[in-house]
Short mmCIF file of C-alpha atoms in Angstrom, two decimals:
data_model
loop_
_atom_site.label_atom_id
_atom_site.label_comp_id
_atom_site.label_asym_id
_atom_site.label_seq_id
_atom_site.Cartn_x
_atom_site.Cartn_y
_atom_site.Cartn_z
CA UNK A 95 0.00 0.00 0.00
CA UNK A 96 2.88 2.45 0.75
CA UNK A 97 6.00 1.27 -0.30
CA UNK A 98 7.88 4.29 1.95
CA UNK A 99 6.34 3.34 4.93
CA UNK A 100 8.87 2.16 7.63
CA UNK A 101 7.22 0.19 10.16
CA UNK A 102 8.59 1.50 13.75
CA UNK A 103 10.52 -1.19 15.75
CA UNK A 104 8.35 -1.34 18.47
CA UNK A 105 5.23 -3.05 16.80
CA UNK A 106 6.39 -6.32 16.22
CA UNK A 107 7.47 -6.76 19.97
CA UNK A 108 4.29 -5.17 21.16
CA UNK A 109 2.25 -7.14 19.45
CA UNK A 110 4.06 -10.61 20.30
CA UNK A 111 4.05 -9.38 24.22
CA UNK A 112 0.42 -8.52 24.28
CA UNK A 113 -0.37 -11.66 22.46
CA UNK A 114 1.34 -13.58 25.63
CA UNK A 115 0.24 -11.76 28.23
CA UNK A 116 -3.59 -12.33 26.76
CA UNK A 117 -3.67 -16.21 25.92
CA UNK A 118 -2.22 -16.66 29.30
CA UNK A 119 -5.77 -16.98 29.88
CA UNK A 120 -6.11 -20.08 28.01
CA UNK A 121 -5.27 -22.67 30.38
CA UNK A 122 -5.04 -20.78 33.54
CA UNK A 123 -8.32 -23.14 34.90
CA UNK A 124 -6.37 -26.18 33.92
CA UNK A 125 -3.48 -24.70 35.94
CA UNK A 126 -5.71 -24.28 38.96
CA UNK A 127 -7.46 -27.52 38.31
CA UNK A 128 -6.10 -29.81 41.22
CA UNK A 129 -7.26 -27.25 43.56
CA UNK A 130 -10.52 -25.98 42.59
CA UNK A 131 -11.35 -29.22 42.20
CA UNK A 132 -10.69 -30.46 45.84
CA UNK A 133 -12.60 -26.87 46.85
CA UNK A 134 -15.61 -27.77 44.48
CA UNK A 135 -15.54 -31.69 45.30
CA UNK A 136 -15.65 -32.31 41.03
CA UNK A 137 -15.01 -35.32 39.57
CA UNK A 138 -12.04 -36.49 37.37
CA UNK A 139 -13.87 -36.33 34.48
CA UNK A 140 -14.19 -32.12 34.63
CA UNK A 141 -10.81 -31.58 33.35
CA UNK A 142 -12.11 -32.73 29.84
CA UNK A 143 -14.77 -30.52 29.99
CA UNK A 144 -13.21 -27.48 31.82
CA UNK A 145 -10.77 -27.44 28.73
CA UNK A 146 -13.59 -28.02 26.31
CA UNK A 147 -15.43 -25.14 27.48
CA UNK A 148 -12.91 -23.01 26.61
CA UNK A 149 -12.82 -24.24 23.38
CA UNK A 150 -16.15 -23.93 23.10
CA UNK A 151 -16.28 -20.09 24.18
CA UNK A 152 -14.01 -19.77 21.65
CA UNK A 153 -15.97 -21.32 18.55
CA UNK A 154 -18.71 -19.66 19.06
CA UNK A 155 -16.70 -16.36 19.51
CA UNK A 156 -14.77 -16.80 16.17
CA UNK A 157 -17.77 -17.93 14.04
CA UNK A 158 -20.13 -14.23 15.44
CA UNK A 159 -16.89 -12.46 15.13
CA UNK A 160 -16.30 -14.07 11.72
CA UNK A 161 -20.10 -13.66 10.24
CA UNK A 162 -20.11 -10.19 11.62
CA UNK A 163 -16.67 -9.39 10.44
CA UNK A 164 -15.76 -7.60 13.30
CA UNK A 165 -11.76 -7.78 12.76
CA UNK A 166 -12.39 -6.03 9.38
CA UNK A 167 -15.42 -3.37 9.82
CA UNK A 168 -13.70 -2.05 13.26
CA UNK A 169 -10.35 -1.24 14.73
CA UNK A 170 -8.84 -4.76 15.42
CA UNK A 171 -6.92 -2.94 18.17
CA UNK A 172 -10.07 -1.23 19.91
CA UNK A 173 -11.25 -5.31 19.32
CA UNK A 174 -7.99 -6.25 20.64
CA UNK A 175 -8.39 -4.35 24.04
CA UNK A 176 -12.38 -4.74 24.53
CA UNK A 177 -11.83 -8.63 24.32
CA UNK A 178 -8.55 -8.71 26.76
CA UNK A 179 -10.64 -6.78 28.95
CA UNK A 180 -13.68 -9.07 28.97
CA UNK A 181 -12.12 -12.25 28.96
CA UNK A 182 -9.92 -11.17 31.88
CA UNK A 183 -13.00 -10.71 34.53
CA UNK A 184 -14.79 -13.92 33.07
CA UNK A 185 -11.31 -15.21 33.78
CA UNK A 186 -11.63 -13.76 37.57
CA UNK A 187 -14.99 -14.76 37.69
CA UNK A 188 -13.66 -18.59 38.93
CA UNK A 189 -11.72 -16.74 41.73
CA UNK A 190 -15.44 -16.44 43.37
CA UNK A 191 -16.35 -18.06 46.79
CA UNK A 192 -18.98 -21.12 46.67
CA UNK A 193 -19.10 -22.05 42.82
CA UNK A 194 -21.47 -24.42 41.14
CA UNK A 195 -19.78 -26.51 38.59
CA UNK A 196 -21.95 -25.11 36.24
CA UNK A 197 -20.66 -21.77 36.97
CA UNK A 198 -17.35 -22.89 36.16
CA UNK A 199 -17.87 -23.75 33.28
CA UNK A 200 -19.80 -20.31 31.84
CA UNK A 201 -16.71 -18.77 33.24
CA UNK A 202 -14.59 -20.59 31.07
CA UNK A 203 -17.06 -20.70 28.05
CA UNK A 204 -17.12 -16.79 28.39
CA UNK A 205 -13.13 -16.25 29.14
CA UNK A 206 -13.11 -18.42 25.51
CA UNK A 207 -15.84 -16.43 23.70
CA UNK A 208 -13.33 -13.22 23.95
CA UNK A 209 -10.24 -14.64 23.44
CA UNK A 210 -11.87 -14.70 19.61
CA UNK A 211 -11.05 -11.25 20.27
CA UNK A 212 -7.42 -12.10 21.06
CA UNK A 213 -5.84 -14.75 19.10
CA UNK A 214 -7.12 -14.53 15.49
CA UNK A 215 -7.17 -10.69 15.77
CA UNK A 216 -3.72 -10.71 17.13
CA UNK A 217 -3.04 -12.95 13.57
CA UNK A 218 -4.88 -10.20 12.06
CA UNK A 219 -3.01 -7.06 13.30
CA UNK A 220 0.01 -8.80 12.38
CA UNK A 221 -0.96 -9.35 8.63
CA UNK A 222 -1.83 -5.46 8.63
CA UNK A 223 1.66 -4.66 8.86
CA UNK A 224 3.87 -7.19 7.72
CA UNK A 225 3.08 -8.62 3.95
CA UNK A 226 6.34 -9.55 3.33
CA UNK A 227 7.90 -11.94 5.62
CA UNK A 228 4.70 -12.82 7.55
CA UNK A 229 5.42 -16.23 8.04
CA UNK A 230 8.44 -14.87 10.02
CA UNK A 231 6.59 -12.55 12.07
CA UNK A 232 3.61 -14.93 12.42
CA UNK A 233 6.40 -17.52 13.95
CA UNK A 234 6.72 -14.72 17.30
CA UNK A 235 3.16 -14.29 17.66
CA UNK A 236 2.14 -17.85 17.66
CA UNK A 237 5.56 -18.81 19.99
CA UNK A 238 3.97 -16.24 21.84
CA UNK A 239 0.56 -17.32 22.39
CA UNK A 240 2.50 -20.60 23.23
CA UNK A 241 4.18 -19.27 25.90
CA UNK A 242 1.18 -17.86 27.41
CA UNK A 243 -0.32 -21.00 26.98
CA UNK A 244 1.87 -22.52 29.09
CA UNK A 245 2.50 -19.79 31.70
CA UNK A 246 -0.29 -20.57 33.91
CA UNK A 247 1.47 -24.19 34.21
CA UNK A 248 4.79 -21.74 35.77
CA UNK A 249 2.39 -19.67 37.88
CA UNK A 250 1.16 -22.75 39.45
CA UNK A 251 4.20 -24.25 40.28
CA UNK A 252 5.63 -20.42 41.36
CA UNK A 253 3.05 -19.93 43.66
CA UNK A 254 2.80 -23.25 45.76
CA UNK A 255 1.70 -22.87 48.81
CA UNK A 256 0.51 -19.70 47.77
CA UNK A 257 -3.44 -19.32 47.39
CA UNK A 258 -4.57 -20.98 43.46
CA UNK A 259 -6.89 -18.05 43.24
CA UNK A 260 -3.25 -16.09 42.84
CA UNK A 261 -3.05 -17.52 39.64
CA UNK A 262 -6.43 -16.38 38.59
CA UNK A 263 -5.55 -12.84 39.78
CA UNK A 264 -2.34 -12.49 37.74
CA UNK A 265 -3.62 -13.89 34.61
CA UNK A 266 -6.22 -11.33 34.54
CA UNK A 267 -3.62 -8.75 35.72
CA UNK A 268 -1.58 -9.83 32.54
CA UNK A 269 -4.28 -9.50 30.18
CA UNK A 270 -5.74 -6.22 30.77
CA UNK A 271 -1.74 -4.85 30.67
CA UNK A 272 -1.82 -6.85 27.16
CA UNK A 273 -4.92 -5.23 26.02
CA UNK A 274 -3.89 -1.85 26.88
CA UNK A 275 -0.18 -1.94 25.35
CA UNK A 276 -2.21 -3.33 21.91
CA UNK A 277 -4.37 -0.23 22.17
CA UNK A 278 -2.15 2.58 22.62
CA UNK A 279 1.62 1.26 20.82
CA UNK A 280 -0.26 -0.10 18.10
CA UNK A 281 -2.60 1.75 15.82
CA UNK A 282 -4.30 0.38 12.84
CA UNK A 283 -1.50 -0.72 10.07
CA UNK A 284 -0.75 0.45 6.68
CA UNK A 285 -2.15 -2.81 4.64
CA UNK A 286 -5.40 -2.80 6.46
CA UNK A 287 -8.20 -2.91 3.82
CA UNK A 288 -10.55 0.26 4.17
CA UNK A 289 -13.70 -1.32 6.74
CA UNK A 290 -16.00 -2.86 4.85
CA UNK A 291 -19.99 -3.16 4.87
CA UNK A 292 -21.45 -5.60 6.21
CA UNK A 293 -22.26 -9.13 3.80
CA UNK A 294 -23.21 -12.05 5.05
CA UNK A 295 -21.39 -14.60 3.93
CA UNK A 296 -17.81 -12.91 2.89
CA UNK A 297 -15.98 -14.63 5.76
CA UNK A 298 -16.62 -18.15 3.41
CA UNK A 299 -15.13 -16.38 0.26
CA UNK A 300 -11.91 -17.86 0.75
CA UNK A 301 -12.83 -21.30 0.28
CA UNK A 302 -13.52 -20.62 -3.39
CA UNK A 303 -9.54 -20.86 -3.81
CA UNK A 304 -7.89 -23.93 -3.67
CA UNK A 305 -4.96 -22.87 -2.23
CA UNK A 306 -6.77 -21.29 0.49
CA UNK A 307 -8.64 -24.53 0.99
CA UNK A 308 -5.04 -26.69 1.15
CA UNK A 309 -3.48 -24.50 3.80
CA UNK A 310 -6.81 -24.77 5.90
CA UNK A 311 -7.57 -28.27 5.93
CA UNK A 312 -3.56 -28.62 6.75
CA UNK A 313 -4.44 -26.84 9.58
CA UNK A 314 -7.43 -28.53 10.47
CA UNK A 315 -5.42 -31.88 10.86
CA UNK A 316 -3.10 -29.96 12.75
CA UNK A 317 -5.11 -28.78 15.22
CA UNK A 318 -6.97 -32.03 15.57
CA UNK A 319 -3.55 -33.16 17.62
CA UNK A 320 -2.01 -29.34 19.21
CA UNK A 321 -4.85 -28.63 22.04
CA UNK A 322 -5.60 -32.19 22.40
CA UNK A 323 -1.49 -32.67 23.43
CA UNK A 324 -1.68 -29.60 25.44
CA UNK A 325 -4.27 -30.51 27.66
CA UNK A 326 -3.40 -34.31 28.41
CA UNK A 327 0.41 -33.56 29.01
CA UNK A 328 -0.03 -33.38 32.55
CA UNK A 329 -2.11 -36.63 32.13
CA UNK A 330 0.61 -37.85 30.13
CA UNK A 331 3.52 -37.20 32.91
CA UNK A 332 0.75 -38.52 35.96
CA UNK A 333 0.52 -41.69 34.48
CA UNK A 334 4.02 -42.38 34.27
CA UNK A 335 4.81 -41.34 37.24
CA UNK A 336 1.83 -43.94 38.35
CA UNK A 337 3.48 -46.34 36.81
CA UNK A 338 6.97 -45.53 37.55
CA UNK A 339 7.17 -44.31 40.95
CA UNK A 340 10.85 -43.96 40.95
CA UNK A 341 10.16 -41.41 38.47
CA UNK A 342 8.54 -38.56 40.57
CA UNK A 343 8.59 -35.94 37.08
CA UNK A 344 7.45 -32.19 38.56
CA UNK A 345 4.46 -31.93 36.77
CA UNK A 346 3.75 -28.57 36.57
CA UNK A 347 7.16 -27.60 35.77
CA UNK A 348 7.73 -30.15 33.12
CA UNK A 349 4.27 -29.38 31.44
CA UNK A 350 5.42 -25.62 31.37
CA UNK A 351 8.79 -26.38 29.82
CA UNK A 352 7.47 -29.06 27.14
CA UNK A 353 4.44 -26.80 26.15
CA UNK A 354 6.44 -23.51 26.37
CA UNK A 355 9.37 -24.84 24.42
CA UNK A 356 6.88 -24.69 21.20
CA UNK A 357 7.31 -21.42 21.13
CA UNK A 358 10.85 -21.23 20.12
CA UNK A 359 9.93 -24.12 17.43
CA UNK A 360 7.88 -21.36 16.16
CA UNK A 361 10.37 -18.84 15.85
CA UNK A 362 12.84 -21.22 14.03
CA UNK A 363 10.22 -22.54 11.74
CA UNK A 364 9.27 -18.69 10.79
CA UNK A 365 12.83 -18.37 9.53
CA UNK A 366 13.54 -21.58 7.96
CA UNK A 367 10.30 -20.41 5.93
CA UNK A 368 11.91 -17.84 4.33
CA UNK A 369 14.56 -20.06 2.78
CA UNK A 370 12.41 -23.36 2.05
CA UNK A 371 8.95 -21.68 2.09
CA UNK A 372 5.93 -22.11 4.78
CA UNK A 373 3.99 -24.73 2.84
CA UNK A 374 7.62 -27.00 3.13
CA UNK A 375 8.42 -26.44 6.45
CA UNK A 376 4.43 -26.90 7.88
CA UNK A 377 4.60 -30.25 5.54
CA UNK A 378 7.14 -31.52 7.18
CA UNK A 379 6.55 -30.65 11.01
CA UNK A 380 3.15 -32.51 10.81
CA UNK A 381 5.35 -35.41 9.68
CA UNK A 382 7.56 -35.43 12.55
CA UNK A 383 4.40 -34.70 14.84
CA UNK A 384 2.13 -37.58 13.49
CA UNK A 385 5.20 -39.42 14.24
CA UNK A 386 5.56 -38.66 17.78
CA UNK A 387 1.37 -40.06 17.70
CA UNK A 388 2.16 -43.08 16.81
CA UNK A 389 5.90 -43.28 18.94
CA UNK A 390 3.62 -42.39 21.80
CA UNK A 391 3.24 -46.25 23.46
CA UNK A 392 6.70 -46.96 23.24
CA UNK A 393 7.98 -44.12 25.26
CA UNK A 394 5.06 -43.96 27.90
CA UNK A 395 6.34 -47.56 28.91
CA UNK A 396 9.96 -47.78 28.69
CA UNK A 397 11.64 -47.38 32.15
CA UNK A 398 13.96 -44.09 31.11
CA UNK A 399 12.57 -40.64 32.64
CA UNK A 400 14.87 -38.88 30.58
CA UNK A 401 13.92 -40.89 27.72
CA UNK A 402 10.11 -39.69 27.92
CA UNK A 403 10.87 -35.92 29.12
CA UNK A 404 13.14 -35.77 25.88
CA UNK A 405 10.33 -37.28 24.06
CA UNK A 406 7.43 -35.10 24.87
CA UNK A 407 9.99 -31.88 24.94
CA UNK A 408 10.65 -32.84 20.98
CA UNK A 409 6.78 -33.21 20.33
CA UNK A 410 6.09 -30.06 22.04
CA UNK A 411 8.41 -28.40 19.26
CA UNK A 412 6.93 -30.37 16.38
CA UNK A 413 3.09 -30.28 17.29
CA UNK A 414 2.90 -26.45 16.77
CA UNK A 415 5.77 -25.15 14.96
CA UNK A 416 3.80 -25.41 11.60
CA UNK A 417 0.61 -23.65 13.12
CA UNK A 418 2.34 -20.04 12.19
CA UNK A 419 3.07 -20.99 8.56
CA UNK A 420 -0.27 -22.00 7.85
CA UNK A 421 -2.09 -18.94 9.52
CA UNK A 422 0.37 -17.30 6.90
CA UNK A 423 -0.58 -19.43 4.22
CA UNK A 424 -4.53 -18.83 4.99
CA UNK A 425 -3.60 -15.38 5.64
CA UNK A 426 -1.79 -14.85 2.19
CA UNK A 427 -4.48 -16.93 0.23
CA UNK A 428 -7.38 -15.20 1.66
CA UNK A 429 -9.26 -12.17 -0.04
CA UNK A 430 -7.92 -9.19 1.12
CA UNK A 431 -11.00 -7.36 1.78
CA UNK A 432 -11.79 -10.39 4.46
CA UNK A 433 -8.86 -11.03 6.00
CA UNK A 434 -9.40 -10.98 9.38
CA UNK A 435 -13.07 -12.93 9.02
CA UNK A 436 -11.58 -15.56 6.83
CA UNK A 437 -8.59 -16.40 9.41
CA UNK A 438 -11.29 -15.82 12.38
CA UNK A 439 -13.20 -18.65 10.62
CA UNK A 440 -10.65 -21.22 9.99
CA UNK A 441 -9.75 -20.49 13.52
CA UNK A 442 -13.27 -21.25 14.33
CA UNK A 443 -13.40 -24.62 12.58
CA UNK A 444 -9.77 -25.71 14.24
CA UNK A 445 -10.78 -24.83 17.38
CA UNK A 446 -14.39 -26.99 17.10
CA UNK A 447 -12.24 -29.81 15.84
CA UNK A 448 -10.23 -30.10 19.42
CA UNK A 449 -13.42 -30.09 21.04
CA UNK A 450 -14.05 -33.36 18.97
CA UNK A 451 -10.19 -34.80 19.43
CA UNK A 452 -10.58 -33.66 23.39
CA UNK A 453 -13.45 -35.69 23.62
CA UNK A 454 -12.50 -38.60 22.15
CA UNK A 455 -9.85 -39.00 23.96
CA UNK A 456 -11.44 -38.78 27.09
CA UNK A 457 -13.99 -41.13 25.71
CA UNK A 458 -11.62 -43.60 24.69
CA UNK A 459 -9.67 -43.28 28.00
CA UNK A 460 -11.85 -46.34 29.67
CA UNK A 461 -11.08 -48.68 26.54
CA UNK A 462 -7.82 -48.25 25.23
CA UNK A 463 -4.96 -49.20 27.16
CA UNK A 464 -3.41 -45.01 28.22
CA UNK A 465 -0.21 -46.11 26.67
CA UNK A 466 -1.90 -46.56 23.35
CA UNK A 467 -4.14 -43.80 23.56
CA UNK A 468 -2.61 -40.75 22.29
CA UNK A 469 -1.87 -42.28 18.68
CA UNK A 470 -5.42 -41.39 18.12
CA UNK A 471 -4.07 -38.28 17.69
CA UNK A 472 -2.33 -39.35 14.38
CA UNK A 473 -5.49 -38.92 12.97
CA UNK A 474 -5.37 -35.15 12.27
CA UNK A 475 -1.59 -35.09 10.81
CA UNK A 476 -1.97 -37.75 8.66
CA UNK A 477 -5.39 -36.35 7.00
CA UNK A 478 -3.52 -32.88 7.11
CA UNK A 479 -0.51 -34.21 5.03
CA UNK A 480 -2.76 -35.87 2.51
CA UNK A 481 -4.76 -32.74 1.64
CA UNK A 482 -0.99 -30.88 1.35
CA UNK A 483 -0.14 -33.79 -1.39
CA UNK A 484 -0.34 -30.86 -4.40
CA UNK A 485 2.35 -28.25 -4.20
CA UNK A 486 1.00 -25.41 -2.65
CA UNK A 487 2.28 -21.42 -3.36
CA UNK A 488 4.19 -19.77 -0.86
#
C-alpha cells in the first residue's frame, strides 16, 4: 500500500508481548485444576470438559466475530483491548467463593468467547503490517501465544503454597496490561483494507480458492492433535509417574517447559520459511508430529525418565511449529477485503475440531490401554498431510 512506509521497531514486539500476556488466559483453569477441584468436590472427568469449554467459548466467539466481520469493519486494536478486557474478569470470575460446577464452566465458556477477540485478531493485526515476511513474524506471535499458553502451568508451580486463586488474579492482571499496550503502541496498520460493509457470507469467500482450501484443511489436521497434546500432558507425565514411581517428574514444571518450548519451534520454523517456504516447512513438522502419535506407546512404557521428558519436549516443538506458517498461508491466500473474518473462521473450525479430538480421547480413556491412547491423535496429521499432497504457493 505504501512502499515508503517504515514500520517503527516497536510493533512487532508489542504485538508478540500482548499476544502472551492475553492467551495466558487459556489454560489458567487447567493450571488451577487440582485445587478448585478439591474446593468444588468435582469429579475427574471435569478436566475434559473445563478445557472443552474453553474451546467452546471460543468457537462460538470466532464464528459471530467471523459472520459479523468484526476484525475487518472495526479497529482490530479497539477489538484487541475490549476482548482482553472481557475475557480477563470472566477469567476472575472462577476466583469467586462457593461455585457451582456449572458456573465454572460459563466462566470458562465466556473467558473463551473473547479470546476470539485475542488470538485470530492478534493474527490479524500482524498481517496489517507485515506482507512480506509474515510467516516470520507470524512464527513470534504464535511462539507467543504458546508461551502464554503454558505460563499458567509456571504460575502454578511459582506460587505453591501460595493461594490458586493467585493464579487467577495475575492472569487477569496480565491481560488487561496486554490489552492496553495493543491499544495505545499499536494503531491500525498500513495494509489494512478500508472497513467494509457488512455481507453475510464474505468470511466463506476464501474457500472458493484452492490454495486457500489446502493450507486450511492442513491446519485442520493440525489442530486435531495441538490442544488435544496440550491438555493431556499433565495426564501424560501422571501416568508415568503412576506407573513408575521412581520417576517422581514435577508436573507442573515439566508441562510448562514441554508446552512452552513450542514457542521457540515457532520462531525457528518462521525463519527456515523464508529459505524453504511455509507450505515445506508446515509439511514436514506434521510429519515429525504424526510421528511422535504413533511413537507415543513406546515411550510412555519404557523405564527411562529422561527418555520420555526428551520425548514429549521434541513433540512439544513439532506439534505447533507449523501452526504459524499456515495462519500465513490462509492469511496470504485469503481475499484481502476479508482477512481478518476468513482467518477468524478457519480459527473457528480448528478450534471446534479439538473439542471433537478432546473428547475422544477422554472417551476412549476407559477402553484403550493409556499407553496406546494418544496415537489417536495421528489422525489429524496424517489427514492434514494428505490434503498438502499438491504443491501449494508460498
Amino acid at each position: 500500500m505504501q512502499s515508503t512506509y517504515t514500520i517503527p521497531k516497536h510493533i512487532l514486539p508489542t504485538i508478540v508481548l500482548a499476544q502472551f500476556l492475553c492467551t495466558s488466559l487459556w489454560f489458567a483453569g487447567n493450571a488451577v485444576m487440582r485445587p478448585l477441584s478439591q474446593e468444588l468436590h468435582l469429579d475427574a472427568d471435569f478436566v475434559a470438559h473445563l478445557t472443552s469449554s474453553v474451546q467452546f467459548g471460543f468457537i462460538i466467539g470466532t464464528l459471530l466475530f467471523a459472520i459479523l466481520a468484526i476484525a475487518d469493519r472495526f479497529s482490530p486494536s479497539t477489538v484487541f483491548i475490549l476482548s482482553a478486557v472481557c475475557a480477563g474478569m470472566f477469567n476472575l470470575g472462577m476466583s469467586m467463593q462457593a461455585l457451582q460446577p456449572m458456573q465454572v464452566l460459563l466462566f470458562r465458556f465466556f473467558t473463551g468467547f473473547f479470546l476470539a477477540g485475542i488470538y485470530p485478531v492478534g493474527m490479524k493485526i500482524a498481517a496489517d503490517y507485515y506482507q512480506q515476511g509474515l510467516g516470520k513474524s507470524l512464527g513470534f506471535l504464535v511462539g507467543a501465544l504458546v508461551v502464554g499458553t503454558a505460563f499458567p502451568h509456571l504460575l502454578s508451580n511459582m506460587l505453591q503454597g501460595v493461594p490458586w486463586r493467585n493464579v487467577l488474579y495475575s492472569t487477569t492482571t496480565l491481560a488487561i496490561v496486554g490489552g492496553v499496550s495493543m491499544r495505545l503502541l499499536v494503531p491500525d496498520g498500513p495494509h489494512r483494507s478500508k472497513p467494509q460493509q457488512f455481507s453475510f457470507g464474505a468470511f466463506a469467500t476464501g474457500f472458493r480458492q484452492p490454495a486457500f482450501r489446502q493450507a486450511a484443511l492442513g491446519y485442520f489436521g493440525h489442530m486435531w492433535e495441538l490442544y488435544t497434546f496440550w491438555a493431556f500432558v499433565p495426564a501424560m507425565l501422571q501416568y508415568y509417574n503412576s506407573t513408575h514411581p521412581q520417576s517422581n517428574i514435577h508436573i507442573p514444571l515439566a508441562a510448562f517447559v514441554i508446552i512452552a518450548s513450542g514457542g521457540l519451534a515457532c520462531v525457528l520454523a518462521g525463519y527456515l520459511s523464508q529459505s524453504f517456504g511455509a507450505a515445506t516447512i508446515a509439511r514436514k513438522a506434521l510429519l515429525f508430529s504424526c510421528c511422535c502419535c504413533l511413537l507415543s506407546p513406546l515411550l510412555l512404557q519404557q523405564s527411562s525418565t529422561i527418555a520420555l521428558l526428551i520425548f514429549l519436549w521434541l513433540w512439544g516443538l513439532v506439534v505447533i511449529a507449523d501452526s504459524p506458517l499456515f495462519s500465513s498461508l490462509v492469511a496470504k491466500h485469503a481475499p484481502a477485503q476479508s482477512k481478518g473474518s476468513a482467518l477468524t473462521i478457519v480459527n473457528s473450525i480448528g478450534f471446534a475440531i479439538t473439542i471433537v479430538s478432546i473428547q475422544s480421547i477422554h472417551f476412549f480413556s476407559g477402553k484403550i490401554p493409556v499407553a496406546y491412547l494418544y496415537m489417536l491423535l495421528a489422525i489429524g496429521p496424517v489427514l492434514g498431510l494428505l490434503a498438502l499432497r499438491k504443491r501449494i504457493t508460498t
